[in-house]
XYZ file of C-alpha atoms in Angstrom:
669
model
C 105.411 170.231 169.801
C 105.002 166.976 171.695
C 107.254 164.141 171.396
C 105.020 161.743 168.596
C 105.618 165.153 166.509
C 109.338 165.810 166.854
C 109.169 162.326 165.976
C 107.236 162.896 162.791
C 109.402 165.349 161.647
C 112.769 164.105 162.386
C 112.062 161.120 160.071
C 110.229 162.553 157.636
C 113.862 165.114 157.795
C 115.579 162.025 157.483
C 113.709 160.750 154.711
C 114.427 163.997 152.743
C 117.469 163.578 153.253
C 117.814 159.584 152.008
C 118.290 159.072 148.399
C 115.526 157.391 147.012
C 116.040 153.632 146.029
C 116.225 152.722 142.714
C 113.836 150.140 141.771
C 114.698 147.497 138.619
C 113.760 149.234 135.309
C 112.443 153.217 134.053
C 109.370 152.974 132.253
C 106.217 154.864 132.952
C 103.114 153.480 134.187
C 105.765 149.828 134.501
C 106.413 147.733 137.085
C 107.446 144.156 137.923
C 104.720 141.670 137.945
C 106.737 139.775 140.669
C 110.375 139.891 142.535
C 112.397 138.143 144.489
C 115.195 138.637 146.676
C 117.928 136.199 145.752
C 120.936 134.365 148.038
C 123.149 136.465 145.727
C 123.822 138.650 142.668
C 122.869 136.749 139.112
C 126.202 137.021 137.315
C 124.780 135.406 133.905
C 121.833 135.715 131.554
C 118.371 134.028 132.928
C 117.625 130.927 130.787
C 114.318 130.988 129.930
C 112.949 127.981 129.297
C 109.330 125.470 129.804
C 107.430 128.720 131.957
C 109.960 129.558 133.907
C 112.947 130.793 134.523
C 116.630 129.496 136.312
C 118.994 132.194 136.879
C 122.409 131.748 138.926
C 123.495 133.618 141.972
C 127.560 134.216 142.978
C 127.389 132.305 146.205
C 126.658 128.763 143.366
C 123.440 128.486 143.803
C 120.802 128.016 140.676
C 117.316 129.693 141.468
C 114.285 128.194 139.385
C 110.690 130.345 139.131
C 107.934 129.948 137.278
C 106.586 132.646 134.859
C 104.214 133.701 137.952
C 107.045 133.863 140.459
C 106.338 130.723 142.000
C 109.529 129.337 143.642
C 110.424 125.923 142.103
C 113.931 125.053 143.512
C 117.091 125.742 144.565
C 120.106 124.010 143.791
C 123.431 124.409 145.107
C 126.286 123.319 143.171
C 129.097 123.064 145.860
C 131.443 125.441 144.712
C 131.363 128.730 142.211
C 129.905 128.820 139.052
C 131.135 130.084 135.811
C 128.180 133.099 134.670
C 126.226 131.052 131.508
C 123.164 128.735 131.793
C 121.776 126.851 128.805
C 118.441 125.202 129.321
C 117.462 121.849 127.083
C 113.939 122.290 125.647
C 112.774 119.212 127.984
C 114.196 121.534 130.826
C 116.981 120.873 131.762
C 120.049 123.649 133.305
C 123.369 122.765 132.381
C 125.796 124.466 134.325
C 129.557 124.422 135.453
C 131.956 125.340 138.121
C 135.355 127.116 138.451
C 136.678 123.749 138.465
C 135.321 122.363 135.025
C 132.819 119.967 136.999
C 129.699 120.727 134.506
C 127.001 119.456 135.639
C 123.259 118.700 134.572
C 119.915 119.907 136.883
C 115.880 118.736 135.885
C 113.621 120.383 136.174
C 112.040 119.518 139.125
C 116.083 121.051 140.260
C 117.628 117.244 141.341
C 120.847 116.392 139.557
C 121.583 114.579 136.440
C 125.406 113.625 136.206
C 128.580 115.338 136.403
C 131.484 114.983 134.125
C 134.792 116.651 134.347
C 135.463 118.812 131.360
C 138.856 118.810 132.732
C 138.528 123.133 132.512
C 135.849 125.384 132.798
C 133.938 126.544 129.769
C 134.415 129.446 128.078
C 131.638 130.239 127.087
C 127.452 128.500 127.391
C 127.115 125.247 126.685
C 124.723 124.345 122.977
C 122.310 122.031 122.916
C 121.815 120.522 119.554
C 118.733 119.226 118.083
C 118.681 115.988 119.310
C 119.647 117.115 122.946
C 123.286 116.021 123.050
C 125.617 119.190 124.126
C 128.331 121.429 122.930
C 130.435 122.154 125.744
C 133.750 124.908 124.622
C 136.701 125.415 126.929
C 139.982 126.998 126.798
C 141.445 123.341 124.773
C 138.655 121.850 123.340
C 135.281 121.883 122.201
C 133.393 118.232 122.869
C 130.242 116.967 122.230
C 128.208 114.254 124.850
C 125.008 112.995 124.621
C 121.969 113.807 126.389
C 122.763 111.938 129.210
C 126.526 113.267 129.464
C 128.616 110.590 127.126
C 131.150 111.740 125.487
C 130.916 111.011 121.644
C 133.855 113.529 120.553
C 136.312 116.694 121.016
C 138.353 118.691 118.944
C 141.661 120.174 119.858
C 141.294 124.189 119.299
C 145.034 125.359 118.896
C 144.154 128.629 119.847
C 141.591 130.558 121.953
C 138.288 131.379 120.620
C 137.142 135.028 120.075
C 133.230 134.989 119.718
C 131.341 132.315 121.177
C 130.336 128.771 119.745
C 126.265 129.261 118.137
C 124.436 127.088 116.323
C 125.497 127.026 111.704
C 121.896 126.272 111.269
C 122.657 122.866 110.074
C 122.861 121.028 113.515
C 126.135 121.974 114.464
C 127.948 125.542 115.795
C 129.967 127.326 114.526
C 133.110 130.145 115.952
C 135.794 132.287 115.445
C 139.490 131.290 116.687
C 141.279 134.613 117.810
C 143.602 134.331 114.763
C 140.037 134.886 112.397
C 140.092 131.479 111.824
C 136.498 130.154 111.329
C 135.823 126.963 113.188
C 132.766 124.911 111.663
C 131.962 121.195 113.510
C 128.940 119.512 112.470
C 126.660 117.599 114.797
C 129.492 113.987 114.407
C 132.845 116.396 114.705
C 133.308 117.172 111.164
C 135.461 120.299 111.039
C 135.505 123.089 108.502
C 137.389 126.475 108.798
C 138.041 129.256 106.420
C 141.045 131.942 107.344
C 139.554 135.505 107.157
C 141.715 138.373 107.752
C 140.696 140.014 110.978
C 138.868 138.901 113.639
C 135.256 139.903 112.966
C 132.635 141.721 114.741
C 129.786 139.549 114.237
C 129.291 135.947 112.405
C 125.571 135.053 111.377
C 124.161 131.652 110.082
C 122.042 132.262 106.871
C 118.120 130.645 106.388
C 117.670 128.645 102.787
C 115.698 131.721 102.260
C 118.512 134.256 102.542
C 121.304 132.289 101.152
C 118.942 131.313 97.924
C 119.183 135.209 97.365
C 122.454 135.348 97.079
C 123.468 131.988 95.485
C 123.708 133.520 92.357
C 126.210 135.533 92.968
C 128.131 133.393 95.078
C 128.636 131.263 92.189
C 129.288 134.242 90.131
C 132.266 134.718 92.652
C 133.393 130.599 92.833
C 133.762 130.947 89.232
C 135.674 133.970 89.600
C 137.842 132.694 92.171
C 138.533 129.162 90.030
C 139.292 131.231 86.449
C 141.634 133.449 88.922
C 143.754 130.057 90.455
C 143.703 128.361 86.784
C 144.995 131.041 84.857
C 147.828 132.089 88.058
C 148.797 128.404 88.102
C 148.742 128.929 84.720
C 150.958 131.621 84.800
C 153.118 129.227 87.331
C 153.594 126.493 84.806
C 154.837 128.616 81.898
C 157.643 130.516 84.675
C 158.340 127.253 86.303
C 158.384 125.826 82.332
C 161.637 129.192 81.486
C 162.847 128.259 84.537
C 163.364 124.682 82.961
C 164.754 125.565 79.899
C 167.184 128.121 81.646
C 168.410 125.305 83.472
C 168.556 123.331 81.659
C 170.548 125.446 79.151
C 172.710 126.153 81.776
C 173.627 122.632 82.583
C 174.816 122.387 78.425
C 176.603 124.717 78.972
C 178.765 123.456 82.181
C 178.934 120.551 80.717
C 180.280 121.549 77.418
C 183.483 122.882 79.591
C 184.555 120.678 81.987
C 184.098 118.284 78.384
C 186.745 121.152 77.360
C 188.717 121.616 80.426
C 189.663 117.784 80.495
C 191.095 116.334 83.933
C 189.374 120.023 85.800
C 188.401 118.143 89.031
C 185.798 122.320 89.307
C 184.605 122.542 86.724
C 183.005 118.974 86.654
C 181.954 119.594 90.022
C 180.026 123.014 88.778
C 178.558 120.548 85.753
C 177.833 118.155 88.284
C 175.317 120.294 90.584
C 174.244 122.472 87.059
C 172.789 119.232 85.551
C 171.230 118.204 89.137
C 169.941 121.825 89.074
C 168.649 121.036 86.250
C 166.605 117.636 86.750
C 164.996 118.921 89.911
C 163.768 122.516 86.979
C 162.200 120.026 84.752
C 160.695 118.228 87.533
C 159.224 121.550 89.599
C 157.768 122.448 85.313
C 156.092 118.960 84.721
C 154.203 119.610 88.517
C 153.071 122.984 88.111
C 151.979 122.084 84.216
C 150.479 118.801 85.368
C 148.288 121.534 88.275
C 147.560 123.832 85.423
C 146.200 120.884 83.810
C 143.583 120.052 87.064
C 143.176 123.803 87.068
C 142.067 124.787 83.743
C 139.566 120.773 83.866
C 137.816 122.349 87.399
C 134.108 123.284 87.517
C 133.315 126.138 89.447
C 130.056 125.274 92.311
C 127.387 125.951 91.205
C 125.108 126.865 94.892
C 121.321 126.564 94.512
C 121.093 127.922 98.925
C 121.461 124.529 100.671
C 124.746 124.383 101.248
C 126.275 125.952 104.994
C 125.988 129.993 103.602
C 127.140 132.564 106.912
C 127.687 136.240 106.444
C 130.934 137.106 108.457
C 130.493 141.153 109.634
C 133.859 143.255 110.091
C 134.618 145.854 112.891
C 134.219 148.801 109.701
C 131.112 147.954 109.449
C 132.504 145.339 105.997
C 130.730 142.626 104.839
C 131.264 139.465 103.290
C 129.182 136.043 102.608
C 131.060 132.536 102.716
C 129.493 129.238 101.261
C 130.784 125.997 101.886
C 129.989 123.003 99.713
C 130.557 119.539 99.171
C 130.536 118.390 102.749
C 131.942 121.354 103.912
C 135.646 120.744 102.007
C 136.003 123.544 100.394
C 134.429 127.620 101.007
C 134.047 130.956 98.563
C 133.577 133.913 99.014
C 131.470 136.867 98.105
C 131.074 140.371 98.451
C 127.842 141.504 100.557
C 127.379 145.190 101.411
C 129.120 147.511 103.778
C 126.674 148.423 107.170
C 126.435 151.656 108.369
C 128.630 151.190 111.518
C 130.299 148.842 113.821
C 127.912 145.293 114.642
C 127.436 144.809 118.092
C 125.126 142.021 117.358
C 122.802 140.619 113.804
C 120.562 137.710 113.228
C 118.830 136.548 110.029
C 115.273 135.668 109.589
C 113.813 134.075 106.104
C 115.314 137.174 104.171
C 116.018 139.885 106.826
C 118.750 140.282 108.508
C 117.834 142.192 112.130
C 121.415 143.931 113.657
C 122.322 146.435 116.388
C 125.261 148.964 116.427
C 127.909 150.206 118.466
C 126.446 153.484 117.269
C 123.015 152.884 119.111
C 121.038 152.017 116.378
C 118.817 149.056 115.352
C 118.455 148.083 111.589
C 116.511 145.958 109.795
C 118.532 144.386 106.331
C 116.630 143.165 103.166
C 118.670 140.549 101.291
C 116.082 140.101 98.783
C 116.270 143.784 97.986
C 120.009 144.808 99.266
C 119.472 147.098 101.533
C 118.509 148.665 104.933
C 114.285 148.993 104.838
C 114.653 150.845 108.471
C 116.476 151.830 110.874
C 116.041 153.303 114.770
C 117.597 154.340 118.080
C 117.465 152.162 120.499
C 116.290 153.591 123.373
C 117.574 151.028 125.970
C 119.621 153.664 127.748
C 120.299 156.467 125.828
C 123.822 157.575 124.615
C 125.405 154.361 127.382
C 123.552 152.233 124.335
C 126.179 152.872 122.443
C 128.567 152.487 125.529
C 127.786 148.671 125.077
C 130.161 145.841 123.757
C 129.317 142.613 121.430
C 129.349 140.396 124.998
C 126.667 142.114 126.765
C 124.176 142.547 123.692
C 121.436 140.226 122.743
C 119.385 140.289 119.989
C 116.474 138.220 119.237
C 114.599 138.064 116.247
C 112.092 136.046 116.037
C 108.115 136.463 114.768
C 106.935 138.530 117.006
C 109.504 141.316 115.869
C 113.061 142.433 116.809
C 114.226 142.768 120.327
C 117.673 144.161 120.904
C 119.010 143.637 124.983
C 121.459 144.676 126.944
C 122.415 145.382 130.913
C 121.145 149.036 130.079
C 117.365 147.454 129.101
C 115.891 146.439 126.205
C 113.442 147.430 123.341
C 111.146 145.915 120.823
C 110.278 147.060 117.521
C 107.833 145.403 115.382
C 109.016 143.922 111.673
C 107.903 147.598 110.151
C 110.815 149.316 112.602
C 108.105 150.847 114.341
C 109.026 151.248 118.420
C 106.516 148.046 120.299
C 108.240 149.208 123.753
C 111.133 149.791 125.507
C 112.449 149.677 129.387
C 115.433 150.652 131.305
C 116.955 148.781 133.564
C 119.040 149.384 136.547
C 122.212 147.573 138.731
C 122.586 145.184 135.739
C 125.411 143.156 136.018
C 124.458 141.500 132.178
C 121.561 141.543 129.597
C 118.110 140.554 130.496
C 115.990 137.381 128.994
C 113.597 137.659 126.800
C 110.931 134.154 127.329
C 108.663 132.636 124.657
C 105.234 133.774 126.649
C 106.572 138.080 126.852
C 107.925 138.171 130.373
C 111.582 140.026 130.725
C 113.500 139.125 133.276
C 116.418 140.822 134.763
C 118.637 140.763 138.103
C 122.171 142.135 139.274
C 123.888 143.603 142.182
C 121.026 144.250 144.457
C 119.805 140.446 145.200
C 116.827 140.556 143.487
C 115.184 139.169 140.324
C 112.571 140.846 138.807
C 109.986 139.683 135.444
C 108.280 142.770 133.814
C 105.676 140.760 131.439
C 105.748 143.495 128.341
C 103.771 141.989 125.993
C 100.388 139.395 125.207
C 102.131 137.620 122.113
C 103.295 134.714 122.283
C 106.141 132.992 119.918
C 104.776 129.695 118.253
C 106.523 126.528 118.552
C 105.575 123.376 117.364
C 104.926 121.546 120.308
C 105.178 117.547 120.432
C 103.497 115.090 122.766
C 105.937 115.426 125.407
C 107.188 119.290 125.274
C 108.849 121.369 122.049
C 109.653 119.751 119.005
C 113.040 119.705 117.705
C 114.006 122.146 115.637
C 115.455 119.412 113.505
C 117.300 116.009 112.798
C 119.893 114.603 112.469
C 118.507 111.684 110.438
C 119.762 108.784 113.270
C 116.763 107.479 113.538
C 117.381 104.623 110.981
C 120.509 105.398 109.929
C 120.328 102.120 107.632
C 122.352 100.048 105.626
C 124.970 100.644 107.704
C 128.780 100.623 105.778
C 128.565 96.444 106.526
C 125.285 95.545 105.759
C 126.808 94.258 102.346
C 129.625 91.576 103.758
C 129.123 88.354 103.262
C 129.900 87.101 106.595
C 128.620 90.123 108.567
C 126.548 87.497 110.655
C 129.161 85.569 111.400
C 129.718 85.155 115.633
C 132.971 86.328 115.559
C 132.828 88.959 113.165
C 129.280 90.103 115.015
C 131.918 89.634 118.368
C 134.630 91.721 116.560
C 132.470 94.733 115.525
C 130.868 94.800 118.549
C 133.807 94.974 120.597
C 135.269 98.286 117.985
C 132.263 99.756 119.209
C 132.377 99.807 122.067
C 136.499 100.032 122.610
C 135.575 103.920 120.003
C 132.858 104.856 122.997
C 135.062 103.912 125.677
C 137.310 107.005 124.039
C 134.717 109.358 123.412
C 135.635 109.275 119.749
C 132.400 108.108 117.815
C 132.571 111.322 116.168
C 131.826 110.372 112.613
C 131.117 107.241 112.159
C 128.481 107.432 114.967
C 125.622 107.129 111.606
C 127.724 104.302 110.813
C 128.123 102.780 114.267
C 123.987 103.558 115.077
C 123.555 101.849 111.734
C 124.894 98.413 112.532
C 123.535 98.716 116.320
C 120.149 99.290 115.177
C 120.745 95.769 112.374
C 121.963 93.813 115.008
C 119.923 94.256 117.483
C 116.986 94.431 115.513
C 117.786 91.621 113.181
C 115.114 89.548 114.999
C 112.308 91.330 115.612
C 111.933 93.051 112.414
C 112.601 89.936 109.837
C 111.645 86.716 112.211
C 110.681 84.631 109.259
C 113.928 85.647 107.411
C 115.866 83.620 108.960
C 118.124 81.143 107.051
C 121.934 79.514 106.144
C 122.660 83.385 104.237
C 120.645 84.799 106.769
C 121.158 82.903 110.512
C 119.639 83.641 114.359
C 121.699 86.222 115.487
C 122.516 84.925 119.334
C 120.835 86.785 121.948
C 123.801 87.418 123.353
C 124.532 89.971 120.318
C 121.318 91.408 119.971
C 121.481 92.172 123.577
C 124.801 93.850 123.850
C 124.306 95.772 120.784
C 120.835 97.353 122.333
C 122.828 98.445 125.309
C 125.409 99.922 123.067
C 122.690 102.036 121.739
C 121.949 103.702 125.176
C 125.260 105.259 125.306
C 125.149 106.895 121.915
C 121.585 107.512 121.313
C 119.465 110.370 121.334
C 116.289 111.228 121.061
C 115.838 110.179 117.520
C 116.807 106.327 118.381
C 113.570 106.458 120.681
C 111.363 105.195 118.221
C 114.100 101.690 117.770
C 114.450 101.291 120.688
C 110.588 101.333 121.579
C 109.877 98.709 118.954
C 112.325 96.122 119.872
C 111.085 96.642 122.987
C 107.658 95.659 121.731
C 108.713 93.271 119.231
C 111.487 91.112 119.428
C 110.718 87.629 120.899
C 113.647 87.093 123.855
C 112.700 89.052 127.175
C 116.263 89.723 127.847
C 116.298 92.117 123.899
C 113.122 93.310 125.215
C 114.741 94.373 127.954
C 118.188 95.716 126.890
C 116.455 97.842 125.259
C 113.956 99.210 127.844
C 117.004 100.067 129.661
C 118.062 101.850 126.681
C 115.914 104.269 126.317
C 116.203 104.728 129.919
C 119.450 105.392 129.375
C 118.492 108.518 127.097
C 116.039 109.821 129.221
C 113.534 111.497 126.703
C 110.703 110.582 125.404
C 108.815 113.019 123.167
C 106.354 112.064 121.287
C 105.272 108.891 123.495
C 106.766 106.002 121.548
C 108.422 104.299 124.510
C 105.561 105.333 126.683
C 102.981 103.420 124.475
C 105.617 99.649 123.979
C 105.700 100.117 128.068
C 101.963 99.864 128.260
C 101.343 97.582 125.877
C 103.628 94.905 128.164
C 102.182 96.330 130.903
C 98.680 96.142 130.497
C 97.014 93.386 131.651
C 99.287 93.620 134.669
C 99.519 90.555 136.658
C 102.132 88.940 138.580
C 103.135 86.234 135.876
C 104.774 88.893 133.656
C 108.173 88.261 132.996
C 109.646 90.249 136.197
C 113.195 91.022 133.828
C 111.133 92.984 131.922
C 108.540 94.624 134.024
C 111.894 95.809 136.268
C 113.876 96.757 133.576
C 110.317 98.854 132.476
C 110.070 100.221 135.501
C 113.381 101.645 136.340
C 112.997 103.162 132.610
C 110.266 105.257 133.288
C 111.884 106.488 136.394
C 114.903 107.730 134.329
C 112.678 109.726 131.809
C 110.257 110.479 135.087
C 113.448 111.740 136.552
C 115.311 113.181 133.576
C 111.953 114.678 131.199
C 110.467 115.962 134.130
C 105.970 117.156 133.564
C 104.637 116.298 131.640
C 105.940 112.750 130.899
C 106.591 112.196 134.447
C 102.986 112.697 135.199
C 101.790 109.544 132.837
C 104.790 107.874 134.172
C 104.131 108.059 137.779
C 100.602 106.346 136.894
C 102.577 103.439 135.636
C 104.728 102.991 138.021
C 101.943 102.619 140.437
C 100.432 99.948 138.740
C 103.479 98.209 138.128
C 104.108 98.830 142.682
C 100.677 97.501 143.276
C 99.898 94.407 140.775
C 103.360 93.817 139.078
C 105.485 90.476 139.935
C 107.413 90.758 142.719
C 111.131 92.149 142.057
C 109.280 94.713 139.345
C 107.204 96.028 142.107
C 110.110 96.797 143.971
C 111.702 98.453 141.812
C 108.942 100.563 140.422
C 108.648 101.237 144.132
C 111.975 102.111 144.928
C 111.531 104.814 141.421
C 108.000 106.341 143.248
C 110.622 107.204 145.968
C 112.957 108.596 144.477
C 110.883 111.026 142.644
C 109.112 111.589 145.937
C 111.355 111.846 148.471
C 115.207 112.403 147.118
């Protein structure tokens, strides 16, 4: 044999002994549509949003790819990251360093802002309906505007047993380690309910499911109110009996003291007994009043619009908790048990999808009160039963039910038919599944894989520049404010005092439950001339421009996508250039324009373009457009860049300089 033949046989022998390399996934005929080597192992569930995916690597970097596999950007956090990443509908990514620095990254990979939370997050950041974010740490849950300004924070006084999740009303709900359900509304109002033990899962119910359970919940509430009244009546009877006995004892002691005149011990006993009788009589009176109040209390009648949460326990038992009267009170009602402990559950309309610790997936009908179907999860066969709730994700939408674990994923139709399954090897976290039907998986092999699993695309309502919000806090125009009816509301000293009050609350990060009141008042002051230019009188005097400017400025710190329309109208219609400029700056701080209201107002201000335009307004508009482009990215930035190019060429000299600066920041930073 020649040397080439020996070399070939030697390489073949070595290849035979070497283990076959494991691919990222196993399924007959399935290959990733693309794969890319990363700078480290993927340590958190990839976040798929805005037709792209971002992933955190253990080296402190964030990598972004388009759904076609094009590398979009890499962000270096310059420090180790917590393995959680969240993306907003606009494509903003939120990550947190281990030292507690929360960082917002725009969809182009540029840092928007960073804030110190005082400690690392303990669960993924949640995004509210208007873009506000909820950040949980070991000590508190804090709410920030989309621009990173603190609105409120709530101390936890204990660690969380389950990660926070949306509550269907724009807030969040979670469970503490002592078994207490904690619900925080978008403005920080807290509602609680103490459970008998820490549950396996919480499922906030849609209105359809809540309405089906409403009759049973109303009956449970009526039974609870009746039982409370009976207990109060029983306590009142016992207290009255005790008071009668105490009174009898006091009378006997007094008689004995009178018979033994001069006996100090008998007199002291009589005094103590009389005092005990007096206290017992007071207690009997309190119990009697409590019994009457309980007897007069009417039980609530639920209609399904209340916040309703399904509680699933480790032993498969379940109950529903329903809050009423704005979360001040709650009632529990029974619910059918599950076959085994749940790992994850999701409600859609009147059905509930559940992934069980036994490895099964089922669909439960609230209307029929039974399991419609049950199937084995084959994403890892027997390994599926070994997964924990922390490593299980369940998605349930119009496309079907998807169970995702570290071992793979399985999809089912609404009829229980298995659509597809895939096994993933070497993943440290479950994969993510995008609205476009792409499964993204990464793990310890430093490679991110993308698998095109199905052609069905999840539908979502769109606004002009991105996805529509899932709901509304109705903060776009919450007027009238609590001070709208005050006789002296237009006095300069009164306006100054209230603006200072609001400014101080914003500075302390304690806006909280007064957010709607403050927003309404700031709109009344800033829009007092633009919305009622002909109504100036002694009863409605002209609000000084300085106060209108300050009110618009303060709106930038608590405003959101819902207040952009008001600010855009203010920018367009207020007669004073300073107010117009302040409104434009506020829009820039907020950073989003989903419906194009701001760009429409800016276009009306800019054109016809010429150097005679007020450069204060044009400069503020240029800065606002640059801010919107940095925050929101395309397609909004495409329109914004065209407007900036116009200002940079034909606007007033100072506005031209600002426009060029913004263009440079978009292209070269």
